[in-house]
mmCIF file of C-alpha atoms in Angstrom:
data_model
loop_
_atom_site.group_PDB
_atom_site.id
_atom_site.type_symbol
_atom_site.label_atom_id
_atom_site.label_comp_id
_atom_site.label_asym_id
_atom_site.label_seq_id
_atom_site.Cartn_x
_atom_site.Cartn_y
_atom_site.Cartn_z
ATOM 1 C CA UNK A 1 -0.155 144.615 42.692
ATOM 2 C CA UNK A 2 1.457 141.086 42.383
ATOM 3 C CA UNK A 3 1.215 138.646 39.797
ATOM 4 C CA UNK A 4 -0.153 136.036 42.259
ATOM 5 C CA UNK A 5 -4.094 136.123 43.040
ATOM 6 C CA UNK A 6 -5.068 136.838 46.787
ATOM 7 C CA UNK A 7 -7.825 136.754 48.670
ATOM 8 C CA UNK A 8 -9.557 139.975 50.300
ATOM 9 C CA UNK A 9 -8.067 139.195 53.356
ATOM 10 C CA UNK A 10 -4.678 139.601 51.444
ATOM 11 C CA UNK A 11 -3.170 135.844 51.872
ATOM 12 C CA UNK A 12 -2.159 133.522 48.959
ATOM 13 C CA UNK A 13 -5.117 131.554 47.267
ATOM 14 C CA UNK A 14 -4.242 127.505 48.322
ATOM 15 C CA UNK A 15 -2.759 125.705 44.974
ATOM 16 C CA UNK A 16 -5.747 123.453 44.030
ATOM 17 C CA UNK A 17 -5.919 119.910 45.155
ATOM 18 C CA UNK A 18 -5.234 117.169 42.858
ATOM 19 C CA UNK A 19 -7.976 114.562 41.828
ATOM 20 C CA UNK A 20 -7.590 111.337 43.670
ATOM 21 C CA UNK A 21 -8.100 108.413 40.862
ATOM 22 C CA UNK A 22 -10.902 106.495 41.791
ATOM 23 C CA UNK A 23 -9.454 103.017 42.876
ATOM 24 C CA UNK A 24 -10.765 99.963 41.146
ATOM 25 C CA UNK A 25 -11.621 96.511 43.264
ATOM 26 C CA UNK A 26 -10.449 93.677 41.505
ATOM 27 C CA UNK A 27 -12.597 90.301 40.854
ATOM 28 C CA UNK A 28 -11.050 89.185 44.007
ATOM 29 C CA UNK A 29 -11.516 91.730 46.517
ATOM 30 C CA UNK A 30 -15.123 92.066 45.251
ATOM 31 C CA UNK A 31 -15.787 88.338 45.793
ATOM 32 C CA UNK A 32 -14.055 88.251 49.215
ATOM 33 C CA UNK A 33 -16.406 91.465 49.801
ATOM 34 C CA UNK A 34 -19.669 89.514 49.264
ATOM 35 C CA UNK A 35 -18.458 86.570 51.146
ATOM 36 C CA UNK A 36 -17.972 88.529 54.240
ATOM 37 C CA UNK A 37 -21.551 89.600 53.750
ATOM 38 C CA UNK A 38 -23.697 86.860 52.308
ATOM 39 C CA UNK A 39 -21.356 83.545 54.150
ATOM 40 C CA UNK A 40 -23.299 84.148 57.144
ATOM 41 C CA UNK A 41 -26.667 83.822 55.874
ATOM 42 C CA UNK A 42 -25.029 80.730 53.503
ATOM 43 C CA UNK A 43 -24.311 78.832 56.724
ATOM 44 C CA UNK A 44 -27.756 79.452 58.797
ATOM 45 C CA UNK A 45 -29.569 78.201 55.258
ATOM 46 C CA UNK A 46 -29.658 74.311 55.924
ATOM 47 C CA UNK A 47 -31.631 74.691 59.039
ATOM 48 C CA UNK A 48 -34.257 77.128 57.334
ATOM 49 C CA UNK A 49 -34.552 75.220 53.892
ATOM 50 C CA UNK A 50 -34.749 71.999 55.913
ATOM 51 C CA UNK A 51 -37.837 73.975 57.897
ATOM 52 C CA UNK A 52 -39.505 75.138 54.961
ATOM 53 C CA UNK A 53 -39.468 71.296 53.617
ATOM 54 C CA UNK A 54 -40.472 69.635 56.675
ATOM 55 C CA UNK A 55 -41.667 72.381 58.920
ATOM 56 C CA UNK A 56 -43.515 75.619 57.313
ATOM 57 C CA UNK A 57 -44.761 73.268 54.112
ATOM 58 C CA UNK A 58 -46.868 70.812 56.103
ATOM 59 C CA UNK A 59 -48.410 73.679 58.121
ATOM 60 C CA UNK A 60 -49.628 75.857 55.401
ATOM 61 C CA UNK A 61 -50.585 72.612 53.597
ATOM 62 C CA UNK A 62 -52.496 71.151 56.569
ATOM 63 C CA UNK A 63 -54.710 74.702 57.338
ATOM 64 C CA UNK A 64 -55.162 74.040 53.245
ATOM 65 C CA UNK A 65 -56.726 70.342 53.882
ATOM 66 C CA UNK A 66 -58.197 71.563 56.994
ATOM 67 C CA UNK A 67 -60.879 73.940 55.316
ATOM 68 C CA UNK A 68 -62.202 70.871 52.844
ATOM 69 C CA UNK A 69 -63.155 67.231 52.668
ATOM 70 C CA UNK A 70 -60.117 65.974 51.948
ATOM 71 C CA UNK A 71 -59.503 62.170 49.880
ATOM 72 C CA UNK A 72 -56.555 60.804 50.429
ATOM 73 C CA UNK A 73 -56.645 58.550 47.876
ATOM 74 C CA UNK A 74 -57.401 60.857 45.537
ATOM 75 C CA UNK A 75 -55.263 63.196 46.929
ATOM 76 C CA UNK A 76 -57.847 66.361 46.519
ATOM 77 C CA UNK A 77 -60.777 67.342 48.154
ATOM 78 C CA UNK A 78 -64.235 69.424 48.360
ATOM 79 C CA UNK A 79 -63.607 73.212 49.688
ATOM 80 C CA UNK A 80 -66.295 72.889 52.459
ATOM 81 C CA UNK A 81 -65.329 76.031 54.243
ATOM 82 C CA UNK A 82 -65.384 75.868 58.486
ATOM 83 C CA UNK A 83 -67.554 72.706 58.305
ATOM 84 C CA UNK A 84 -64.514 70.702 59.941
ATOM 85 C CA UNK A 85 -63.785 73.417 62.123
ATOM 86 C CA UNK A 86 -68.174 73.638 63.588
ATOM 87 C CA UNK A 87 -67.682 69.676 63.802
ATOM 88 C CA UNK A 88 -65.026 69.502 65.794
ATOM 89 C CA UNK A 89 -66.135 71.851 68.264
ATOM 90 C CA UNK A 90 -69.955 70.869 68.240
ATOM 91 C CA UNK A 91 -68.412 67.342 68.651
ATOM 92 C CA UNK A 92 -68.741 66.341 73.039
ATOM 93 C CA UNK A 93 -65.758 64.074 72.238
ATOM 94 C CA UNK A 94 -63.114 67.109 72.102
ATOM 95 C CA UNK A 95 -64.830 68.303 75.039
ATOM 96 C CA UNK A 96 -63.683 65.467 77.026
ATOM 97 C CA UNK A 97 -60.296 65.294 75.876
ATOM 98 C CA UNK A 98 -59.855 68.903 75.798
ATOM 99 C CA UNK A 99 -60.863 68.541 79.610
ATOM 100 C CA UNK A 100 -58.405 65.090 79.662
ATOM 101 C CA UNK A 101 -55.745 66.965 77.485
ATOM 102 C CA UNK A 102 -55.834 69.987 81.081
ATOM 103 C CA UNK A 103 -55.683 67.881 83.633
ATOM 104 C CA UNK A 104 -52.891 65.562 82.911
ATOM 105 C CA UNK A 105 -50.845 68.314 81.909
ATOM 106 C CA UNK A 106 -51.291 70.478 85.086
ATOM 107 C CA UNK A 107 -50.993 66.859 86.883
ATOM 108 C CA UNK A 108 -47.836 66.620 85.271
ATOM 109 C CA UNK A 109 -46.412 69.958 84.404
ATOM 110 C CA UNK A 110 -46.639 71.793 87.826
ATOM 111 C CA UNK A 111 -44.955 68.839 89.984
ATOM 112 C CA UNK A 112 -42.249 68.213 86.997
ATOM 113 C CA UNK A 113 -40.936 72.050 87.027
ATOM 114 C CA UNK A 114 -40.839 71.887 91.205
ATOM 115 C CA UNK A 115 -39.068 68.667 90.867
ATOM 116 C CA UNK A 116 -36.632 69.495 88.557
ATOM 117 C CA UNK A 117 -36.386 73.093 90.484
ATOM 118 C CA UNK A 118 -35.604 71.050 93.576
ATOM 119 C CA UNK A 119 -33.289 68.127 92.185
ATOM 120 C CA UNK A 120 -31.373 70.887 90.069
ATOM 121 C CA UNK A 121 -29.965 72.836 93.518
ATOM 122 C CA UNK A 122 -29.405 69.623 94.899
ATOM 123 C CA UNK A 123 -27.247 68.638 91.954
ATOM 124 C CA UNK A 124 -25.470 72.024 92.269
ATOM 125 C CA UNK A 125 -24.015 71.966 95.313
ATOM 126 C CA UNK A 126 -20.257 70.298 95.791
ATOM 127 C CA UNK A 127 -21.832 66.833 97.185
ATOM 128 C CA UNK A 128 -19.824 63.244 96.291
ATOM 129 C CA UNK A 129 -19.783 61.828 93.010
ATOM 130 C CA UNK A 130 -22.080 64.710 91.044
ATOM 131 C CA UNK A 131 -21.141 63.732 87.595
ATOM 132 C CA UNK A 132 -22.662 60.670 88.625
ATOM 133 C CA UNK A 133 -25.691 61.891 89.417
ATOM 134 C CA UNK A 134 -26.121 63.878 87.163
ATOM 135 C CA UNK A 135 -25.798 61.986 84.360
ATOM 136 C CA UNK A 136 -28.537 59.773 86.502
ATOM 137 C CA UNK A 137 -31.179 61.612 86.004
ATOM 138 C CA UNK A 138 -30.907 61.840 82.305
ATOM 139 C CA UNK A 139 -31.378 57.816 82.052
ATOM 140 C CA UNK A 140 -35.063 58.022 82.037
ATOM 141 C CA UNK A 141 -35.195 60.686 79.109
ATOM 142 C CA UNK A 142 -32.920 58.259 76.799
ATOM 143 C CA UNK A 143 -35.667 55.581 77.150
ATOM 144 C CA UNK A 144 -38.092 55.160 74.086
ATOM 145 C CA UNK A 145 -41.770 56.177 75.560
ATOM 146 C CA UNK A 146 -43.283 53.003 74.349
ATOM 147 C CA UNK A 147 -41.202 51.376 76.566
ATOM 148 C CA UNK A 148 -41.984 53.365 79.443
ATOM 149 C CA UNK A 149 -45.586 53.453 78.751
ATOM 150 C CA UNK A 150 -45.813 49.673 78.462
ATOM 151 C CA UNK A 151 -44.031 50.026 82.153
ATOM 152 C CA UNK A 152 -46.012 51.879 83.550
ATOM 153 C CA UNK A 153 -49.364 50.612 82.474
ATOM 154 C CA UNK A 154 -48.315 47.020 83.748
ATOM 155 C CA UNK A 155 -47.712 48.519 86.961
ATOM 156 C CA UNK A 156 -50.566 50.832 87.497
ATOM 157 C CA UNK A 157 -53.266 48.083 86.437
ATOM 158 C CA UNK A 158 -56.390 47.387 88.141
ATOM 159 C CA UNK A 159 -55.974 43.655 89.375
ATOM 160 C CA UNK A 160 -52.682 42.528 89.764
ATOM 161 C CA UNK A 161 -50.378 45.888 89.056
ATOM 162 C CA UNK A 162 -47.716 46.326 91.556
ATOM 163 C CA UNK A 163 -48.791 49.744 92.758
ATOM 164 C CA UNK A 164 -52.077 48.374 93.588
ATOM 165 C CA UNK A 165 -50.389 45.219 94.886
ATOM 166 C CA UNK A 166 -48.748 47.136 97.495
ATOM 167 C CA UNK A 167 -51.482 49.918 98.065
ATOM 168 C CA UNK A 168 -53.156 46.062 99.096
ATOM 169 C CA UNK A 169 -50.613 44.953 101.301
ATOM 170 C CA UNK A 170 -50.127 48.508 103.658
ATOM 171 C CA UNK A 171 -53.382 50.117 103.080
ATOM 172 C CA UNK A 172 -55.756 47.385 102.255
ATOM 173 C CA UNK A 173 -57.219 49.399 99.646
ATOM 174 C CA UNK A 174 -57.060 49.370 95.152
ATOM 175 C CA UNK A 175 -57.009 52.206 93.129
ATOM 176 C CA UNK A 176 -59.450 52.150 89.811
ATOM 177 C CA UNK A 177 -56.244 53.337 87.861
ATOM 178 C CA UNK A 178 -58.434 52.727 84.141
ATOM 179 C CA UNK A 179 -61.163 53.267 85.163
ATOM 180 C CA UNK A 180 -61.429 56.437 87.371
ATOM 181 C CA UNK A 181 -61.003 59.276 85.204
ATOM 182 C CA UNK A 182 -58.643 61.343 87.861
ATOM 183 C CA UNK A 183 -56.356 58.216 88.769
ATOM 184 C CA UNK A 184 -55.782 57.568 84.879
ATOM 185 C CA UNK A 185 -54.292 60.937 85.351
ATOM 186 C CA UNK A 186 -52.687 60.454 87.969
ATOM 187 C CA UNK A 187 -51.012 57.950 86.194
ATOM 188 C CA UNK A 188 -50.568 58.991 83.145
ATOM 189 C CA UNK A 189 -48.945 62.360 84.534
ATOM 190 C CA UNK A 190 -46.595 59.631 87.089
ATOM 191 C CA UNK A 191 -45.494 58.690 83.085
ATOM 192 C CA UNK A 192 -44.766 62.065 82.034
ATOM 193 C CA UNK A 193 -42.945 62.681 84.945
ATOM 194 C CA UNK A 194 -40.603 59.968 85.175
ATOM 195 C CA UNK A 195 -39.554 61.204 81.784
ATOM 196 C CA UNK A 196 -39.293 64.677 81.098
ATOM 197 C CA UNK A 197 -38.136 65.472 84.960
ATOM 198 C CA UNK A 198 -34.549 64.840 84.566
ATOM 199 C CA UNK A 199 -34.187 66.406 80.928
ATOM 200 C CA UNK A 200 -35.836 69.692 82.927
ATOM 201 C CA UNK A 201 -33.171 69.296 85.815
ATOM 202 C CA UNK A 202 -30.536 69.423 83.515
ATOM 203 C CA UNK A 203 -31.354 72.733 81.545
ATOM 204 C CA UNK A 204 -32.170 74.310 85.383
ATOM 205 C CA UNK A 205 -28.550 72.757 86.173
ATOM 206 C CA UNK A 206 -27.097 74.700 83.607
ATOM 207 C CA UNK A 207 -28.188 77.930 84.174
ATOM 208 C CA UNK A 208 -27.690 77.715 88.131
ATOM 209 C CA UNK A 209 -24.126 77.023 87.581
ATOM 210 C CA UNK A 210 -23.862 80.421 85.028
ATOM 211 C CA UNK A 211 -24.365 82.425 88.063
ATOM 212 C CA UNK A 212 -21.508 83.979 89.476
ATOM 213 C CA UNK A 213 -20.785 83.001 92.494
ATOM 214 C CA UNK A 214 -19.553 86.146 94.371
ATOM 215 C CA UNK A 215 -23.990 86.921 94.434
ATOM 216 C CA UNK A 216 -23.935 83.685 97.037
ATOM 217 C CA UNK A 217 -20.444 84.886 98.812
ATOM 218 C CA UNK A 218 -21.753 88.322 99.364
ATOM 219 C CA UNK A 219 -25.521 86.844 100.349
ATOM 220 C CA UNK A 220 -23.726 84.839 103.219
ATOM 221 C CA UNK A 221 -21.381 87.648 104.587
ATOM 222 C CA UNK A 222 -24.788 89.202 104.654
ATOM 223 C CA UNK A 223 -26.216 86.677 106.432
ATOM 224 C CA UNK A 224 -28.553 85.664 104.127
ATOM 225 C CA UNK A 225 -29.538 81.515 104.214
ATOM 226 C CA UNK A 226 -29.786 79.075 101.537
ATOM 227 C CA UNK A 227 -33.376 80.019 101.149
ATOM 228 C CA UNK A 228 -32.769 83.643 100.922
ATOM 229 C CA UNK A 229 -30.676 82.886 98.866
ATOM 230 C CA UNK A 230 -32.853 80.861 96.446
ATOM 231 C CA UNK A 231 -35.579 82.960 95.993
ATOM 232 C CA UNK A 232 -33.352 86.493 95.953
ATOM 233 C CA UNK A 233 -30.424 84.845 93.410
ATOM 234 C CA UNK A 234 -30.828 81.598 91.999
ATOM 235 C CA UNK A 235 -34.846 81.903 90.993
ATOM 236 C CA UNK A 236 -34.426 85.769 89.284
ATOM 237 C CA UNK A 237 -31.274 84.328 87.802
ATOM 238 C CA UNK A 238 -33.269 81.854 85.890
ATOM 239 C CA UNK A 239 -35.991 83.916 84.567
ATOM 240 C CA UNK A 240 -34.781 83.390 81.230
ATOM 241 C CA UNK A 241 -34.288 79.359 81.275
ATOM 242 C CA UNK A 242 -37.614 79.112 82.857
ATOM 243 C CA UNK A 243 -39.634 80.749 80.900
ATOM 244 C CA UNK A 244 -37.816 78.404 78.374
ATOM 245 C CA UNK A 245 -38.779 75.353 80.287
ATOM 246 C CA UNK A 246 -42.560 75.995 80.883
ATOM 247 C CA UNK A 247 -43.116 76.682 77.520
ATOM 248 C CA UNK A 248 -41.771 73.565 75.951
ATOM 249 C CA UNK A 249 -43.579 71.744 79.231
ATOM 250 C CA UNK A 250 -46.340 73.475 77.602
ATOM 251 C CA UNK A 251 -45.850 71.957 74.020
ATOM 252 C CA UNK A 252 -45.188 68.690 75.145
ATOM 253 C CA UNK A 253 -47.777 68.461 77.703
ATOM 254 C CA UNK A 254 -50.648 69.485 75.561
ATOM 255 C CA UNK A 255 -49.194 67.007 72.985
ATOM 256 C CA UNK A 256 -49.241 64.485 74.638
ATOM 257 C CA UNK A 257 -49.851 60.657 72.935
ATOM 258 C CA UNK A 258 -47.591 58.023 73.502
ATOM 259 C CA UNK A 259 -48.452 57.452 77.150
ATOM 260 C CA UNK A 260 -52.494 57.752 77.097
ATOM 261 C CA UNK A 261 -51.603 55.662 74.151
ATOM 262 C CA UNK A 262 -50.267 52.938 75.211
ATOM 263 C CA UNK A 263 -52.105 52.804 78.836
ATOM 264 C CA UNK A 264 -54.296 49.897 77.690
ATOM 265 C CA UNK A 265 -54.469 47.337 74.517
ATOM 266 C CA UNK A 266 -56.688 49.382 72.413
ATOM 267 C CA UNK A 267 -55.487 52.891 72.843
ATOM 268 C CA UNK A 268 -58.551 54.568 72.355
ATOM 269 C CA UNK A 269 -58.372 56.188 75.350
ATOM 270 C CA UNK A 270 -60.085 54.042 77.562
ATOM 271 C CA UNK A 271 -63.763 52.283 77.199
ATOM 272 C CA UNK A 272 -65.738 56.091 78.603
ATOM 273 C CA UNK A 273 -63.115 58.482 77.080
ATOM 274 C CA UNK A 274 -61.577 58.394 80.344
ATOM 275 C CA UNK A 275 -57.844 59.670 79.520
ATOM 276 C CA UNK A 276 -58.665 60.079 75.710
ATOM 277 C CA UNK A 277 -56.756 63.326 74.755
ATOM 278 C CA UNK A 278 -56.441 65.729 71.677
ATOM 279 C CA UNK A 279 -53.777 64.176 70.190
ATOM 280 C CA UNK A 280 -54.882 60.848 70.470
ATOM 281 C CA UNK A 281 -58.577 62.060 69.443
ATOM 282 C CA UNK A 282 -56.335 63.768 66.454
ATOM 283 C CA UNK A 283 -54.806 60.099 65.954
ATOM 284 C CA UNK A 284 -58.582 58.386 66.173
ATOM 285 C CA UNK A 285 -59.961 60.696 63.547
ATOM 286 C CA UNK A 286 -56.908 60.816 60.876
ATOM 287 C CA UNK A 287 -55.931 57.346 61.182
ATOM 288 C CA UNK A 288 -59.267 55.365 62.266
ATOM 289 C CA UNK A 289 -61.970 57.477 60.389
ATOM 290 C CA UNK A 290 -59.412 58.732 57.861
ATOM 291 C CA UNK A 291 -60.797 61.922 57.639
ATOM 292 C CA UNK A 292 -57.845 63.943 57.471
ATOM 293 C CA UNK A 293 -59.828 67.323 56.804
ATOM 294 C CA UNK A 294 -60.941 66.820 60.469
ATOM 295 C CA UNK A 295 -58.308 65.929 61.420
ATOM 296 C CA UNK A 296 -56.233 68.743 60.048
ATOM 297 C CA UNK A 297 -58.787 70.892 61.601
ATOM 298 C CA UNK A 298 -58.263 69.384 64.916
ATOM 299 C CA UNK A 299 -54.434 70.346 65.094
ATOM 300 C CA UNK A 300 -55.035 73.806 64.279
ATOM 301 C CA UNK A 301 -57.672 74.467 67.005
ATOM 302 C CA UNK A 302 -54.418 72.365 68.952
ATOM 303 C CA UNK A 303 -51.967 74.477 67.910
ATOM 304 C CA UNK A 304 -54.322 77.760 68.913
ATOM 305 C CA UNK A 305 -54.700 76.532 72.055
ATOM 306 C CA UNK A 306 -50.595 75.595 72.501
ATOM 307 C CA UNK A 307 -50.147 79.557 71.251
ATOM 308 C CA UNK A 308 -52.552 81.209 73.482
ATOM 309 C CA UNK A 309 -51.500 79.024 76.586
ATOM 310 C CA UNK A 310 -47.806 79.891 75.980
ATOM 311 C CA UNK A 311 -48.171 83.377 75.287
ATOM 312 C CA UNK A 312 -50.566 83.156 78.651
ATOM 313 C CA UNK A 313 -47.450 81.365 80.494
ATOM 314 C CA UNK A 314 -44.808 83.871 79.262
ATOM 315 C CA UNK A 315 -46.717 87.135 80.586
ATOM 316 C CA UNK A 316 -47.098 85.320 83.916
ATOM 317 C CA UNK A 317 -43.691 83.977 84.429
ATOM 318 C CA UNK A 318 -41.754 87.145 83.445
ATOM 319 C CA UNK A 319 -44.294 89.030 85.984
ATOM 320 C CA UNK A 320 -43.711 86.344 88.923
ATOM 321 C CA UNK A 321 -40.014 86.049 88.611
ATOM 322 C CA UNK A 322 -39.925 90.073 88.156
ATOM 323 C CA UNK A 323 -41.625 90.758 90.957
ATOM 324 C CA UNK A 324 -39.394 88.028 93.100
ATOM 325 C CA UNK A 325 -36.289 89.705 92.031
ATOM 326 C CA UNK A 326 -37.633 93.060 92.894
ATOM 327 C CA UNK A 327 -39.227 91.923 96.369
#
């Protein structure tokens, strides 16, 4: 028998392995450590600290106001519970411009997305001087609103507005554009429109020309047309970007106040409620009643009513463009 220890199956035992120090980061390394993990979150922190301030703070403190009688001069108020809320909604006034608040934004919402649809493939194709253009249709969306409004309500007006000038001269006929409920929409929506379509066009623009063009080569060796085309590549394509775009046509159009604002001199919606909506109801009750509990009240049945119709529009847009890109 040998000096050296064996195993039972007769080899060698392995000469034991020597402890590895443990290795000590310096000051340094640890710091440059951290930053790798916590210098992300550093520079994302503006935009969320600037939210909280001016974003997530007035929100939690307006559902506050919005369940008492609030005093603004004061500043405090009487917890009356969902008194605002039952007065708002037993009140016919947000009725009407709930109703109002619908129709000008389907009047406006609908036509704007097929416009912009529509001037968006137009813009994408190689036709002369597209830069041009396209920087055209951004012009009306740099304009301030009160400017357009005032525009616009000069020339949709009942006597001597030049829409109804010329509806006079080829037709013979005037449209009641204050005083007709539906025509106020009409033009109110025309506002809306003129605005909003070419900011729309753009976005669209932009994610038509992400496509890759080899889909369109391939459709045409195919012999697929430009409408085949369109409905089987571009409009699946954009199923992303549009469900973007309908939602914040969503927002804006159920928030909308400078235009039914500044339609007339008194902007209180007309003299019968005619294109009075939430926003400017909002506006009436705040600002000419200064009852801001209301008020606050009123915003948060708005801002229900923005969440449900969004969620609402999402389901049905990812289902329609699915089913397009399917078919």
């Amino acid at each position: 028998m040998t000096a050296t220890d064996t195993r039972p199956s007769g080899r060698p035992a392995a000469p034991p392995t020597p402890t590895r120090p443990a290795r000590v980061l310096s000051f340094s390394q640890r710091l440059s450590k951290w930053d790798l993990k916590v210098s992300p979150y550093l520079y994302i922190s503006p935009f969320f600290i600037m939210f909280a301030i001016v974003g997530l703070f007035p929100i939690v403190f307006t559902a506050a106001i919005s369940f008492q009688n609030w005093d603004l001069v004061r500043n405090s108020g009487e917890f009356v519970g969902f008194d605002q809320y039952a007065w708002i909604l037993a009140n016919p006034q947000f009725w009407t411009a709930l109703r109002n608040t619908f129709s000008i934004f389907l009047l406006s919402s609908v036509p704007q997305l097929i416009a912009a649809v529509f001037i968006a493939v137009l813009l994408d194709r190689n036709i002369r001087a597209k830069t041009f253009w396209r920087m055209s249709v951004l012009v009306p969306f740099v304009m301030a609103p009160v400017a357009v409004a005032l525009i616009f309500s000069n020339m949709f007006g009942d006597n001597h507005g030049l829409v109804n000038n010329l509806l006079t001269d080829w037709f013979g006929i005037a449209v009641p554009w204050h005083k007709d409920p539906f025509w106020s929409h009409i033009a109110i929506a025309t506002m809306v429109n003129f605005r909003w379509t070419g900011y729309n066009t753009l976005i669209l623009l932009a994610a038509m020309q992400a496509i890759p063009r080899d889909y369109y080569e391939a459709a045409t060796v195919d012999g697929a047309g430009a409408m085949r085309q369109f409905f089987s590549i571009t409009l699946p394509s954009l199923k992303a970007t549009l469900i973007f775009v309908i939602i914040t046509s969503t927002i804006g159009g159920l928030q909308i106040f400078d235009e039914p604002r500044m339609f007339d001199n008194t902007g209180q919606g007309g003299s019968a409620q005619q294109w009075l909506t939430i926003t400017l109801f909002l506006y009436n009750i705040g600002w000419g009643e200064w009852n801001f509990g209301r008020a606050a009240a009123l915003a948060w049945i708005l801002f229900l009513i923005i969440l449900v119709i969004g969620l609402i529009n999402l389901v049905a847009t990812r289902t329609l463009v699915r089913d397009e890109g399917s078919r």
